[in-house]
Each structure stands twice: as C-alpha cells, then as structure tokens.
PDB file of C-alpha atoms in Angstrom:
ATOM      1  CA  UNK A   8       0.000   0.000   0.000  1.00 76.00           C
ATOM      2  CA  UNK A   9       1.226   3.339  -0.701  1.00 80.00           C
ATOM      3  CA  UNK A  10       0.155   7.494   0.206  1.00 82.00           C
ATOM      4  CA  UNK A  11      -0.533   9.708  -2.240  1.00 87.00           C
ATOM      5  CA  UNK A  12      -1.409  13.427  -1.981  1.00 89.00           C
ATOM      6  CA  UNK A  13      -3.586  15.578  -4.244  1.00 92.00           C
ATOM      7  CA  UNK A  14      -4.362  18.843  -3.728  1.00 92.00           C
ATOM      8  CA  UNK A  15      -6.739  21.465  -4.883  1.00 93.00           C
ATOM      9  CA  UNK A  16      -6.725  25.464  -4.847  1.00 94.00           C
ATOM     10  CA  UNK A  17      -9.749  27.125  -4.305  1.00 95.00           C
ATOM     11  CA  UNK A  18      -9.103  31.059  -4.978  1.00 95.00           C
ATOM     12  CA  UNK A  19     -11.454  33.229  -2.702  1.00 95.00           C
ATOM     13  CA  UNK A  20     -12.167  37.099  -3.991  1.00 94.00           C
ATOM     14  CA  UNK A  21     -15.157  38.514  -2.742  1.00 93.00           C
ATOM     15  CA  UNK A  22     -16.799  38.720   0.811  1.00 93.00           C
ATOM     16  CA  UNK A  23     -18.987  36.136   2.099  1.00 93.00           C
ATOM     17  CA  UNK A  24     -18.404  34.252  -1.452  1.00 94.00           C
ATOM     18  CA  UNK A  25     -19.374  30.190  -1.661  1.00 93.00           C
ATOM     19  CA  UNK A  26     -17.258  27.814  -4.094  1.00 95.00           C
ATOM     20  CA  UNK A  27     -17.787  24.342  -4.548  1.00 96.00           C
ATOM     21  CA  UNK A  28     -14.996  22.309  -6.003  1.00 95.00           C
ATOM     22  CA  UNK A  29     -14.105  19.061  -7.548  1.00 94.00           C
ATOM     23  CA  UNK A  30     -10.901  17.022  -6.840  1.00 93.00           C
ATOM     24  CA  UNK A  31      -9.629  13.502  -9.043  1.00 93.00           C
ATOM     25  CA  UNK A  32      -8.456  10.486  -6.751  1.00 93.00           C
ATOM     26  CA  UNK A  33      -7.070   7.960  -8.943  1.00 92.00           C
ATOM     27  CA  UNK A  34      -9.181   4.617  -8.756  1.00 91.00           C
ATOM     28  CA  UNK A  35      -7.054   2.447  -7.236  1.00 92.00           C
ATOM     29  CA  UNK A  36      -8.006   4.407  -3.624  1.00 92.00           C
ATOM     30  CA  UNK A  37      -8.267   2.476  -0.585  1.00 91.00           C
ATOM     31  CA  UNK A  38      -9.025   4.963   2.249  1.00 89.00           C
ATOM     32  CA  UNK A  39      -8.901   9.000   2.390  1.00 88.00           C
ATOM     33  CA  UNK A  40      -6.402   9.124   5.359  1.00 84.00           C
ATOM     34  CA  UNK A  41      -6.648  12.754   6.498  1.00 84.00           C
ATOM     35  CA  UNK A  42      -7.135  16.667   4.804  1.00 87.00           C
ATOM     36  CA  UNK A  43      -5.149  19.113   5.605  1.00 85.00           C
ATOM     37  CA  UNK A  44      -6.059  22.845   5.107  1.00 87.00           C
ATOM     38  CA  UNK A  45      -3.837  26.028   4.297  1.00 86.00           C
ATOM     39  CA  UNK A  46      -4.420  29.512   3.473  1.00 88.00           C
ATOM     40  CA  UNK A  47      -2.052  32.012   1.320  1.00 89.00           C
ATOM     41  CA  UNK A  48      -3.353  35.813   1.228  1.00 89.00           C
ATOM     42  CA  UNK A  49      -2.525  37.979  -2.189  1.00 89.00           C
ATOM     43  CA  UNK A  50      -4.344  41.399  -1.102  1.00 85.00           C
ATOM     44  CA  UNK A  51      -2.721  43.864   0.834  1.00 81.00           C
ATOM     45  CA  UNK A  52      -5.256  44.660   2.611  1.00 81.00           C
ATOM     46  CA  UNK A  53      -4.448  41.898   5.047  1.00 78.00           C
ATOM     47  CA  UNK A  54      -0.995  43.333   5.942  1.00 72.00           C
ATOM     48  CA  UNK A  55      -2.654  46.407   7.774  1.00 73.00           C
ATOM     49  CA  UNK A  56      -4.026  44.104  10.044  1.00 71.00           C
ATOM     50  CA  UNK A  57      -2.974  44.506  13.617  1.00 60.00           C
ATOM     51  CA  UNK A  58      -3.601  43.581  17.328  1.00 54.00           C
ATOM     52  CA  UNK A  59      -6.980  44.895  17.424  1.00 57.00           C
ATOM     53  CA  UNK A  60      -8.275  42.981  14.839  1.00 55.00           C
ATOM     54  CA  UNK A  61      -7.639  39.574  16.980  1.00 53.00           C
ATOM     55  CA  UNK A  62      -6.946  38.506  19.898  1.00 50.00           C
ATOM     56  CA  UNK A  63      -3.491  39.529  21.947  1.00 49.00           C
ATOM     57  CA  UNK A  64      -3.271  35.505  22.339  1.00 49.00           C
ATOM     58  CA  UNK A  65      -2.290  34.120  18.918  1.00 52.00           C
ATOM     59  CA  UNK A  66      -3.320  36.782  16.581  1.00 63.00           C
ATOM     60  CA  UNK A  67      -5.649  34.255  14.559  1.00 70.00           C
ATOM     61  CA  UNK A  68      -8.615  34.833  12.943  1.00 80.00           C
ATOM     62  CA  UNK A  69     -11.471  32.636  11.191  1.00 88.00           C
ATOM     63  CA  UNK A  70     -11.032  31.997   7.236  1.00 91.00           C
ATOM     64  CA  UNK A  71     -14.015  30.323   6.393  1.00 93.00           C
ATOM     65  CA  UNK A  72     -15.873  26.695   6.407  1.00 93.00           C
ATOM     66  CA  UNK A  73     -14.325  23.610   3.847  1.00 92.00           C
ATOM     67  CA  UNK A  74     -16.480  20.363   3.516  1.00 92.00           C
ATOM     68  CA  UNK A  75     -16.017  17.607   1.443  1.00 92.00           C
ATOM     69  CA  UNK A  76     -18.180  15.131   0.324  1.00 91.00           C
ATOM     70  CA  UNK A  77     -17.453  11.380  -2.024  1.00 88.00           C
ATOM     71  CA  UNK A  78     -17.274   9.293   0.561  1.00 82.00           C
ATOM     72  CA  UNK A  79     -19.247   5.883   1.782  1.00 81.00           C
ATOM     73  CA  UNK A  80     -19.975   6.963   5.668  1.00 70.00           C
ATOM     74  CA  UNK A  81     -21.684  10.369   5.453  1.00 70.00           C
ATOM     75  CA  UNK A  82     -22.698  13.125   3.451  1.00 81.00           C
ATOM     76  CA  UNK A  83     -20.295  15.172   4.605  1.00 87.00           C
ATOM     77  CA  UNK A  84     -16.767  13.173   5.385  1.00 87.00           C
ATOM     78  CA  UNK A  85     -15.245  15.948   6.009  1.00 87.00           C
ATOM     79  CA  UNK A  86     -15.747  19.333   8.285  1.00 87.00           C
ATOM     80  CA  UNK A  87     -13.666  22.135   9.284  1.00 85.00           C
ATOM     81  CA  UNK A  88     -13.287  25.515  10.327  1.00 88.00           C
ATOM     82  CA  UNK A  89      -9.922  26.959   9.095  1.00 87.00           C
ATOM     83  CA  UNK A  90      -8.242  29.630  10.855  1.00 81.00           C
ATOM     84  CA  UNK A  91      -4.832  31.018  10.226  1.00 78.00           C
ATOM     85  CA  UNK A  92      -2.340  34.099  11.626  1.00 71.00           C
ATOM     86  CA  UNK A  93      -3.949  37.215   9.560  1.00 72.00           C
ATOM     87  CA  UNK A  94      -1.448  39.994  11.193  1.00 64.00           C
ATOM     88  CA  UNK A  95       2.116  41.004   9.302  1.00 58.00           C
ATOM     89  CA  UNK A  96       4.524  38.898  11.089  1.00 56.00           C
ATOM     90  CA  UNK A  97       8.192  40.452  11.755  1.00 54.00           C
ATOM     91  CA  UNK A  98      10.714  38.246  11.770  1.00 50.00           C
ATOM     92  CA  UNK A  99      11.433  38.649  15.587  1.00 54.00           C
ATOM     93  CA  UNK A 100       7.934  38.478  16.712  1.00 55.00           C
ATOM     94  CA  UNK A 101       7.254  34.872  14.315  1.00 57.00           C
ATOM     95  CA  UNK A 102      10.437  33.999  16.322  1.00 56.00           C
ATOM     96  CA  UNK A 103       9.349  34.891  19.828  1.00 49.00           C
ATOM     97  CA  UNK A 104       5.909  33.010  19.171  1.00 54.00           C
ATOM     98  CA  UNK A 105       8.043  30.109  18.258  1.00 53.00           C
ATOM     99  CA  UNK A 106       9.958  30.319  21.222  1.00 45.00           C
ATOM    100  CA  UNK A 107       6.318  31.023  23.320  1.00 42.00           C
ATOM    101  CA  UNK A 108       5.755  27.421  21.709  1.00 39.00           C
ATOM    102  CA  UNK A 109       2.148  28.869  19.704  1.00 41.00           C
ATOM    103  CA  UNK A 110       3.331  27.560  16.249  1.00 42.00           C
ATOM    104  CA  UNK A 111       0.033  26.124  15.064  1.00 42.00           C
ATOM    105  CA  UNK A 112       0.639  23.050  13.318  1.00 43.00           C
ATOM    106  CA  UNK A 113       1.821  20.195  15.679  1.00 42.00           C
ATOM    107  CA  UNK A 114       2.567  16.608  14.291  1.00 40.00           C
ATOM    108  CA  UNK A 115       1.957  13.479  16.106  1.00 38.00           C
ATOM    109  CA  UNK A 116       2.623   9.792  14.625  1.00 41.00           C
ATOM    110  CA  UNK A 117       0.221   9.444  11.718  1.00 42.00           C
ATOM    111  CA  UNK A 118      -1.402  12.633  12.153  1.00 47.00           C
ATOM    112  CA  UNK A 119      -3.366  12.706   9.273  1.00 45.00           C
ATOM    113  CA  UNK A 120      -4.058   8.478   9.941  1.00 46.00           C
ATOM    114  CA  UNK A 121      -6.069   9.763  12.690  1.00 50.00           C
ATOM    115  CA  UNK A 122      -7.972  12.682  11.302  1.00 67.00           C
ATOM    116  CA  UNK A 123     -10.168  10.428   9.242  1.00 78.00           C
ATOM    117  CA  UNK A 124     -10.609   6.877   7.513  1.00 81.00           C
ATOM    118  CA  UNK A 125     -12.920   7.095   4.860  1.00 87.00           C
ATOM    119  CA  UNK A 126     -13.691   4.728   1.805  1.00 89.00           C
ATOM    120  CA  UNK A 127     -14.539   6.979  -1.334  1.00 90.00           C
ATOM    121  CA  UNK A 128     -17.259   5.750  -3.231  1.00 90.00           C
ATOM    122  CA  UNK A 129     -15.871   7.199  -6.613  1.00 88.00           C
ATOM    123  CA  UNK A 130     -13.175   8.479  -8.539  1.00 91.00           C
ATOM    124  CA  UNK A 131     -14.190  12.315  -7.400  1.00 92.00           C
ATOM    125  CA  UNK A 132     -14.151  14.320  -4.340  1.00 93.00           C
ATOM    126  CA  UNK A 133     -16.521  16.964  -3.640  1.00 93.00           C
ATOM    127  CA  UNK A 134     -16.655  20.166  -1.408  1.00 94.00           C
ATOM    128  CA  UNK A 135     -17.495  23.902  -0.897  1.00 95.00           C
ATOM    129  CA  UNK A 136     -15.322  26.534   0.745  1.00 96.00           C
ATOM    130  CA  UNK A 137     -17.653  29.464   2.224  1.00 96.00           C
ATOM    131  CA  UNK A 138     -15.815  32.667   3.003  1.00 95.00           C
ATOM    132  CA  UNK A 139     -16.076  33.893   6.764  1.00 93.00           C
ATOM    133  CA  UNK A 140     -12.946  36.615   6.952  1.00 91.00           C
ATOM    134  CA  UNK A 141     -14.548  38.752   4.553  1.00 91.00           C
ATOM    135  CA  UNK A 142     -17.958  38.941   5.878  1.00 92.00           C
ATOM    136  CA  UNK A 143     -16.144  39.599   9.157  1.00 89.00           C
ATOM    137  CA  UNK A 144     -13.924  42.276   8.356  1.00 87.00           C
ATOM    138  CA  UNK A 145     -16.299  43.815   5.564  1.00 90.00           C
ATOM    139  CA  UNK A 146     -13.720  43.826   2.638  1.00 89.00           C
ATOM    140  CA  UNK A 147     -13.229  41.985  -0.149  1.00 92.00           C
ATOM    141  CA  UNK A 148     -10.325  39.601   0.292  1.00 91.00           C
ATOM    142  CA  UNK A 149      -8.387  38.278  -1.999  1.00 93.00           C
ATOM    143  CA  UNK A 150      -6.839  34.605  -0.977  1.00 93.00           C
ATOM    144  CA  UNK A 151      -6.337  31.263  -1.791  1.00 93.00           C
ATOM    145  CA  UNK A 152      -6.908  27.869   0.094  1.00 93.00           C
ATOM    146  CA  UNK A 153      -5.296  25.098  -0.774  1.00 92.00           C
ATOM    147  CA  UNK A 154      -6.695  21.636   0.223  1.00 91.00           C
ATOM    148  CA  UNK A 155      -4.705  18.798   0.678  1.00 89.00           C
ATOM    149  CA  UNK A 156      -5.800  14.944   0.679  1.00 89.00           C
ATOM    150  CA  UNK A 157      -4.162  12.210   1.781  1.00 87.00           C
ATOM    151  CA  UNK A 158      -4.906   9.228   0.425  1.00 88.00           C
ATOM    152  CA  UNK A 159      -3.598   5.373   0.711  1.00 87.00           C
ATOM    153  CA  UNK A 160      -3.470   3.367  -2.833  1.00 88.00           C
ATOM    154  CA  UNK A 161      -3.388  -0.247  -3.221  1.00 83.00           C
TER     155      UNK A 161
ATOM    156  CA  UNK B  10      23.215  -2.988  12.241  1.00 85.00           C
ATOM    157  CA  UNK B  11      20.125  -0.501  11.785  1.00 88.00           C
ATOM    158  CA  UNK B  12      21.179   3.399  12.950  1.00 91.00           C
ATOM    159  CA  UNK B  13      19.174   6.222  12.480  1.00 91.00           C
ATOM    160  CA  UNK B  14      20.160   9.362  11.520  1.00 92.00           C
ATOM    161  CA  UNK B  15      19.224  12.928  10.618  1.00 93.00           C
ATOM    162  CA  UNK B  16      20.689  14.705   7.522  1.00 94.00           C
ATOM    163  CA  UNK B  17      19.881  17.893   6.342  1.00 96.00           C
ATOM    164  CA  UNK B  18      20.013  19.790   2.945  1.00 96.00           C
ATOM    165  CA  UNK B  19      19.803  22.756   1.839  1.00 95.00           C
ATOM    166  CA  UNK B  20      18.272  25.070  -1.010  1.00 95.00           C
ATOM    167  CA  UNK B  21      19.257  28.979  -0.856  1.00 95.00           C
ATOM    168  CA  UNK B  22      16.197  30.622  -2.296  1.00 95.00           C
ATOM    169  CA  UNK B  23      17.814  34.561  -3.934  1.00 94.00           C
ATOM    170  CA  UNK B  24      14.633  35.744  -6.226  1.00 93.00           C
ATOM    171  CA  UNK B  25      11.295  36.783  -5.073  1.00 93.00           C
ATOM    172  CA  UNK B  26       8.650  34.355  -7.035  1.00 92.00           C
ATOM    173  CA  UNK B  27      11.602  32.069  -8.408  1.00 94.00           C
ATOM    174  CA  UNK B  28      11.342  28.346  -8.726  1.00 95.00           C
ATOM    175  CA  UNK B  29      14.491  26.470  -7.250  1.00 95.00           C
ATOM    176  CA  UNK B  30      15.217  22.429  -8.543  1.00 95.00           C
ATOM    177  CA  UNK B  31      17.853  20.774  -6.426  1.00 95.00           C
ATOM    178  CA  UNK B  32      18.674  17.188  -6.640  1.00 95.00           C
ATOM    179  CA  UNK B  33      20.416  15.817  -3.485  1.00 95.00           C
ATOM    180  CA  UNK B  34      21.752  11.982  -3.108  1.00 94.00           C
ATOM    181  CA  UNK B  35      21.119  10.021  -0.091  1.00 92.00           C
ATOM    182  CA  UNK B  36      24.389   7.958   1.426  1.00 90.00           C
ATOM    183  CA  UNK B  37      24.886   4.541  -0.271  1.00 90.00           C
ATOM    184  CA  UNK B  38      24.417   2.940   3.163  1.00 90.00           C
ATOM    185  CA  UNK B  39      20.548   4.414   3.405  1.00 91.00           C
ATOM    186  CA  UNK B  40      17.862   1.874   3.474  1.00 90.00           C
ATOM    187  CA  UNK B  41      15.151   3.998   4.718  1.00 90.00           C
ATOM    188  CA  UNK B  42      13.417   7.135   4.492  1.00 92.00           C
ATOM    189  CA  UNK B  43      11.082   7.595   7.485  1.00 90.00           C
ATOM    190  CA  UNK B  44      10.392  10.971   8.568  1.00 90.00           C
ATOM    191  CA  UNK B  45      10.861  14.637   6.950  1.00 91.00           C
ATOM    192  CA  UNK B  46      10.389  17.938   8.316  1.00 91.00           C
ATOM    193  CA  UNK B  47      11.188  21.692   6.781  1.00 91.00           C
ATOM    194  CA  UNK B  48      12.737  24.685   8.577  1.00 89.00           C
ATOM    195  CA  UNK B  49      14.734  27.829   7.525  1.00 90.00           C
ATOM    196  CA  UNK B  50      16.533  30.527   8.955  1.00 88.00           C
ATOM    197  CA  UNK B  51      13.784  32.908   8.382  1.00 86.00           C
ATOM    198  CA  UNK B  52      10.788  31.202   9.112  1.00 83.00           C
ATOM    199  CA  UNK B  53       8.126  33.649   8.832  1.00 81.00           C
ATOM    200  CA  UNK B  54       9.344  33.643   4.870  1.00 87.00           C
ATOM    201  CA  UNK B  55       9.037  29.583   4.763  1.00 89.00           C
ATOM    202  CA  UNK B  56       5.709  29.692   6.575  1.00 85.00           C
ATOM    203  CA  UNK B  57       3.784  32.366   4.341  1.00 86.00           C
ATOM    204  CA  UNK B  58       5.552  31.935   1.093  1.00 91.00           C
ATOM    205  CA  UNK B  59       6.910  28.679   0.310  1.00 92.00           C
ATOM    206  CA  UNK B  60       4.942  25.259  -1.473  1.00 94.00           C
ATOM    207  CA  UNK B  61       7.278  22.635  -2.737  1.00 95.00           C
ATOM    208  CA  UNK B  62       7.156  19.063  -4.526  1.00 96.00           C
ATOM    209  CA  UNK B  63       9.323  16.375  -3.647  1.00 95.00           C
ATOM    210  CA  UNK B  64      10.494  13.300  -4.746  1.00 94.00           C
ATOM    211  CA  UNK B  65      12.146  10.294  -3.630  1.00 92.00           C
ATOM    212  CA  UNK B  66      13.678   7.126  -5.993  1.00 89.00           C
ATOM    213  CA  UNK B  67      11.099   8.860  -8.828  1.00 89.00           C
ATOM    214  CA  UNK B  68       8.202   8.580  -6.374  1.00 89.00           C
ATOM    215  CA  UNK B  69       6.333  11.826  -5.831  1.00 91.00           C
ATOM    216  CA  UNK B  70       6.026  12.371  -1.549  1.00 91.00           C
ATOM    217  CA  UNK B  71       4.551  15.789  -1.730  1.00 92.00           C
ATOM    218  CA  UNK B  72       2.658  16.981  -4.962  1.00 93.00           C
ATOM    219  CA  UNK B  73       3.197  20.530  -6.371  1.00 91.00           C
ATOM    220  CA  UNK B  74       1.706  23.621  -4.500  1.00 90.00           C
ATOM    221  CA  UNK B  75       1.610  21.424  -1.016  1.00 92.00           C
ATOM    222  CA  UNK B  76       2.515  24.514   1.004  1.00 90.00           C
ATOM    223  CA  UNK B  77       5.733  24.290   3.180  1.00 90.00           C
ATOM    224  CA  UNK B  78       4.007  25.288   6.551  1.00 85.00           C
ATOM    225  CA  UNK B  79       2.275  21.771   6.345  1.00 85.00           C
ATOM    226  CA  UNK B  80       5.739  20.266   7.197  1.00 87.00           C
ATOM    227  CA  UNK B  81       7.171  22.887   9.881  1.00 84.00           C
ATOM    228  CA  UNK B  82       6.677  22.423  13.077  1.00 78.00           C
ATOM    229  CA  UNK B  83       7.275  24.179  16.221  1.00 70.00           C
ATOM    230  CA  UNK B  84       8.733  23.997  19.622  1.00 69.00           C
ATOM    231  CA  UNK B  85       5.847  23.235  21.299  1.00 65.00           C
ATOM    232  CA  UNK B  86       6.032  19.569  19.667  1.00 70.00           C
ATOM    233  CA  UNK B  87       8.373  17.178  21.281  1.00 72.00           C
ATOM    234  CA  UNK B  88      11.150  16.407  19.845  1.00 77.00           C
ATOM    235  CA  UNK B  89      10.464  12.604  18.693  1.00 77.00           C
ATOM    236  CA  UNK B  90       7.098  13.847  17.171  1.00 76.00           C
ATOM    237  CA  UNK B  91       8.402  17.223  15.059  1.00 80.00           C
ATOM    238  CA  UNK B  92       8.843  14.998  12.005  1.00 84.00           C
ATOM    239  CA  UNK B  93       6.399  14.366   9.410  1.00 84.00           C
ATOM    240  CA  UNK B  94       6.096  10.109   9.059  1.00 83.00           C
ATOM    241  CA  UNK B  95       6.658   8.869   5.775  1.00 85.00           C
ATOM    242  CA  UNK B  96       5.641   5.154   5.138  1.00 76.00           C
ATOM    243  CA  UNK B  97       6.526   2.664   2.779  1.00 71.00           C
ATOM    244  CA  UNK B  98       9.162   4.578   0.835  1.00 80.00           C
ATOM    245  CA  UNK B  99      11.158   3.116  -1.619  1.00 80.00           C
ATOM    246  CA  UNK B 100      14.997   4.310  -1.350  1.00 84.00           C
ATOM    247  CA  UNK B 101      16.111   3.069  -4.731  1.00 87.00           C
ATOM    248  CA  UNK B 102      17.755   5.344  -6.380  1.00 90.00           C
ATOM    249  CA  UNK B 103      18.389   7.386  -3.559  1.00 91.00           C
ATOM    250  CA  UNK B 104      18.000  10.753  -5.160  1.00 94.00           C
ATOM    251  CA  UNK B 105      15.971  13.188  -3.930  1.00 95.00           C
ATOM    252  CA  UNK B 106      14.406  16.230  -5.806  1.00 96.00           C
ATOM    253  CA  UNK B 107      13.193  19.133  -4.149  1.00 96.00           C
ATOM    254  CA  UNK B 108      11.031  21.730  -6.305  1.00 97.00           C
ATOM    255  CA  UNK B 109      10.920  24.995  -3.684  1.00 97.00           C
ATOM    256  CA  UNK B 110       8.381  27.568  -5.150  1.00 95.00           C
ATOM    257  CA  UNK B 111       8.474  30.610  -3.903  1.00 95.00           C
ATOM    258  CA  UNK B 112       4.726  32.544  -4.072  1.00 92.00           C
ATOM    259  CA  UNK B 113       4.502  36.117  -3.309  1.00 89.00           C
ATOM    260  CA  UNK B 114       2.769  36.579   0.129  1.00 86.00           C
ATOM    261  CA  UNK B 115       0.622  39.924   1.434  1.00 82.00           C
ATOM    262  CA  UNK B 116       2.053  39.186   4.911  1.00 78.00           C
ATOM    263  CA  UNK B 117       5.527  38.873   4.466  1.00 81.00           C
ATOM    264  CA  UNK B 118       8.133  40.822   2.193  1.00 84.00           C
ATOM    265  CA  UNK B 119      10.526  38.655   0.206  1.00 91.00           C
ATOM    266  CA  UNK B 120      14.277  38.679   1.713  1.00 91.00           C
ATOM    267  CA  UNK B 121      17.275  35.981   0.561  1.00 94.00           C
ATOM    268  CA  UNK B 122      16.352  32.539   2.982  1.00 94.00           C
ATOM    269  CA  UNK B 123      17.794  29.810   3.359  1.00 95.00           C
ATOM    270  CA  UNK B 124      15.159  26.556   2.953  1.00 96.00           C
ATOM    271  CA  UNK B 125      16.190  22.996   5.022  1.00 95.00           C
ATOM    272  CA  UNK B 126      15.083  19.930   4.549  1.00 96.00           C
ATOM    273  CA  UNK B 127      15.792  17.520   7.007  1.00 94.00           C
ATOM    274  CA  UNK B 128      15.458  13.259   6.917  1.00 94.00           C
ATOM    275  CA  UNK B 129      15.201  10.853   9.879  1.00 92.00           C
ATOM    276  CA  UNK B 130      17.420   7.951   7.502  1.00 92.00           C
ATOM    277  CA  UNK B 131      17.948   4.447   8.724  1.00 91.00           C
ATOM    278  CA  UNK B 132      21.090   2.912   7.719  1.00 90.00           C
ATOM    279  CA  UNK B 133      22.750  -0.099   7.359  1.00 86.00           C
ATOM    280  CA  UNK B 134      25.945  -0.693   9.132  1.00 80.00           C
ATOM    281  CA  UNK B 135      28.089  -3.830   9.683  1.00 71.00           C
TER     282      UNK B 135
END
C-alpha cells in the first residue's frame, strides 16, 4: 500500500463568497487518510491588520468553512473551520511566538491516519469553501486555500 | 546494524517568485526514508511563502503547490514527534528532488532565505 497526496486550490475574492470544487483520486483508492487545510493571502489589505483585529493571544482569525463530500460513511466526510495568523509577522515576533511554543501546526505519529478513515465511493471528491474573513472584516479579500488529501493506494 | 540518523540539505532561495530544482543523493548505506520535516533561517518567509514538490527514488512524496508550513513544526512539539512520518518509501535510487516555489505573500516581504530539509534515515551498518 502506498500514500498519495492531491491537492486542490480554491481562490477566494469577494466577501462572504461560496465555491464548490471538484478534486480527481485515482481509482485504485483504498481509504482518504486525512485533509489538511492552508491559506495564502494575495491582497494587501491583510498586511494592515494589527492587534486589534484579533486577539493579543495568537493573533488568529477565522477563514471560512471547507467540507467535502465522495465518501461511503456520510454526506459530509469531512468538516472544518480553518483559521490562520492574519497579522504582518516580523521576523522577531514569528520567532518569539516560536519560542512562546504557539506555532500552530503540531505533528503526532500518523497525524493525518487519525484525522479520518474514509472509503470513497468514486473516482471524485466533492466540497465547498464558504468565506467567513470577509464577511467579518467587511472587505473583499483576496486569498487562496489550498486543500490537501491524503490518500492510501493499493 | 540498523542506525538512524538525521541529515539535512539545503536550497538557498535569492529571487522573489523564483522556482528552485535541487537534486540531493542520499548515502549509499541508506535503506530507509522515514520521517521529513522543513525549517529555515527565516521562518516567517518559509511559513507564508513557500509550497514545494518532492520526490524520492522517482516517487512523488509531496505533490506541487503542497505549502511548506504543512511540514514545519514548532517547539511546542516534542522532539520525537516534530517529524512528518513517511511510510513505505522506496529508497532506490536514492535521489531526492526538491522543487521549492516561492509565491509572493501579502504578509511577508521577500528577503534571501535559506530553505532545510531535514530526513530521519535508517542505515545499514556492519
């Protein structure tokens, strides 16, 4: 048996704005291990962000809502809120959160082996990304989200 | 006898949007690849800007555009568990290729980094 990865991008442009999405699997698919989530900004508008837009904490903010649907146990296989660091970072304050251990993505052993074990039911995955920082902030935001799959082939 | 060890390579990323191709080879005594994890020595560039493929013995690990902050990891995580597990990889060959893209990034201004890749290897010794 061996992992795979596919990904898709999902580009996000207006406030409050609702994509759906299709993703290939190749057939030979045994399980959908795990789905990872992960956000890269291209308007500006983001970088004048600061502390009183989020909280002193960890300076993160809600992106919006991914599901996914194609596989045999429920509608929806997969559900989650993605949120990600929306302030400008200097180099000395990503470092001092580092060493304040608040990096956000930890690892265990077979992370994403534990996140979910679905069968797919086709050759297709399905799913809608719904856009919460816009409708928060009240500007149109330009971003991308990029949705990874993990996947075990026979 | 089975050892493991941890190497690390490195890519020097100069150009703001640039796409970097390095090919590294793994020692002859390798017979495993089982973990990976990505750092740099400005990490706030990795984290926000940086998506790579890679590739061990031909066999594609990571696809293109899967973002390098999916395989950083931070203090917080003990030390055992700060690699990502890979399974059932092949060493054949034992050439890696590592296919940094660098993608412009509202919260972060581009400066020269330095991109590492790191392996948890077992190797064979007599």
């Amino acid at each position: 048996m061996k992992t795979q990865i596919v990904t898709a991008v999902v580009d996000i442009l207006q406030a409050g704005e609702y994509k759906h999405f299709e993703v290939r699997i190749p057939d030979n698919v045994k399980t959908i291990d795990g789905v990872e989530t992960s956000v890269r900004f291209h308007s500006d508008y983001i970088a004048t962000l600061n502390d009183s837009n989020t909280t002193n904490d960890n300076q993160t903010m809600i992106i919006g809502d991914v599901r996914l649907s194609g596989g045999k146990s429920n509608n929806w296989f997969y559900a989650e809120t993605v949120s990600e660091y929306v302030a400008l970072m200097p180099k000395n304050v990503f470092r001092l959160q580092a060493l304040n251990c608040s990096l956000p993505f930890i690892f265990h052993k077979r992370r994403d082996g534990n996140l979910c074990n679905v069968t797919p039911i086709g050759t297709r995955i399905k799913g809608y990304f719904k856009d919460t920082i816009g409708t928060t902030l009240q500007q149109d935001i330009h971003y991308s989200i990029t949705i990874c799959i993990h996947l075990s082939t026979q | 006898m089975k050892q493991i060890i941890k190497k690390r390579y490195d890519l020097q990323i100069g150009e703001a949007g640039s796409v970097k191709r390095e090919q590294f080879e793994l020692d002859k005594n390798v017979s495993k690849v089982n973990a990976i994890l990505l750092t740099s020595d400005k990490e706030d560039q990795l984290y926000n800007r940086g998506s790579q493929k890679i590739e061990i013995n031909g066999q594609e690990i990571f696809p293109e555009k899967y973002e390098s902050k999916l395989l950083m990891s931070g203090l917080n995580v003990s030390p055992n568990d700060r690699f990502y597990k890979l399974e059932n990889i092949a060493v054949g060959n034992r050439i890696m290729k590592v296919e940094y893209t660098d993608n412009n990034e509202a919260r972060s201004n581009f400066s020269a980094y330095r991109v590492s890749v790191y392996l948890e290897l077992e190797t064979e010794t007599n």
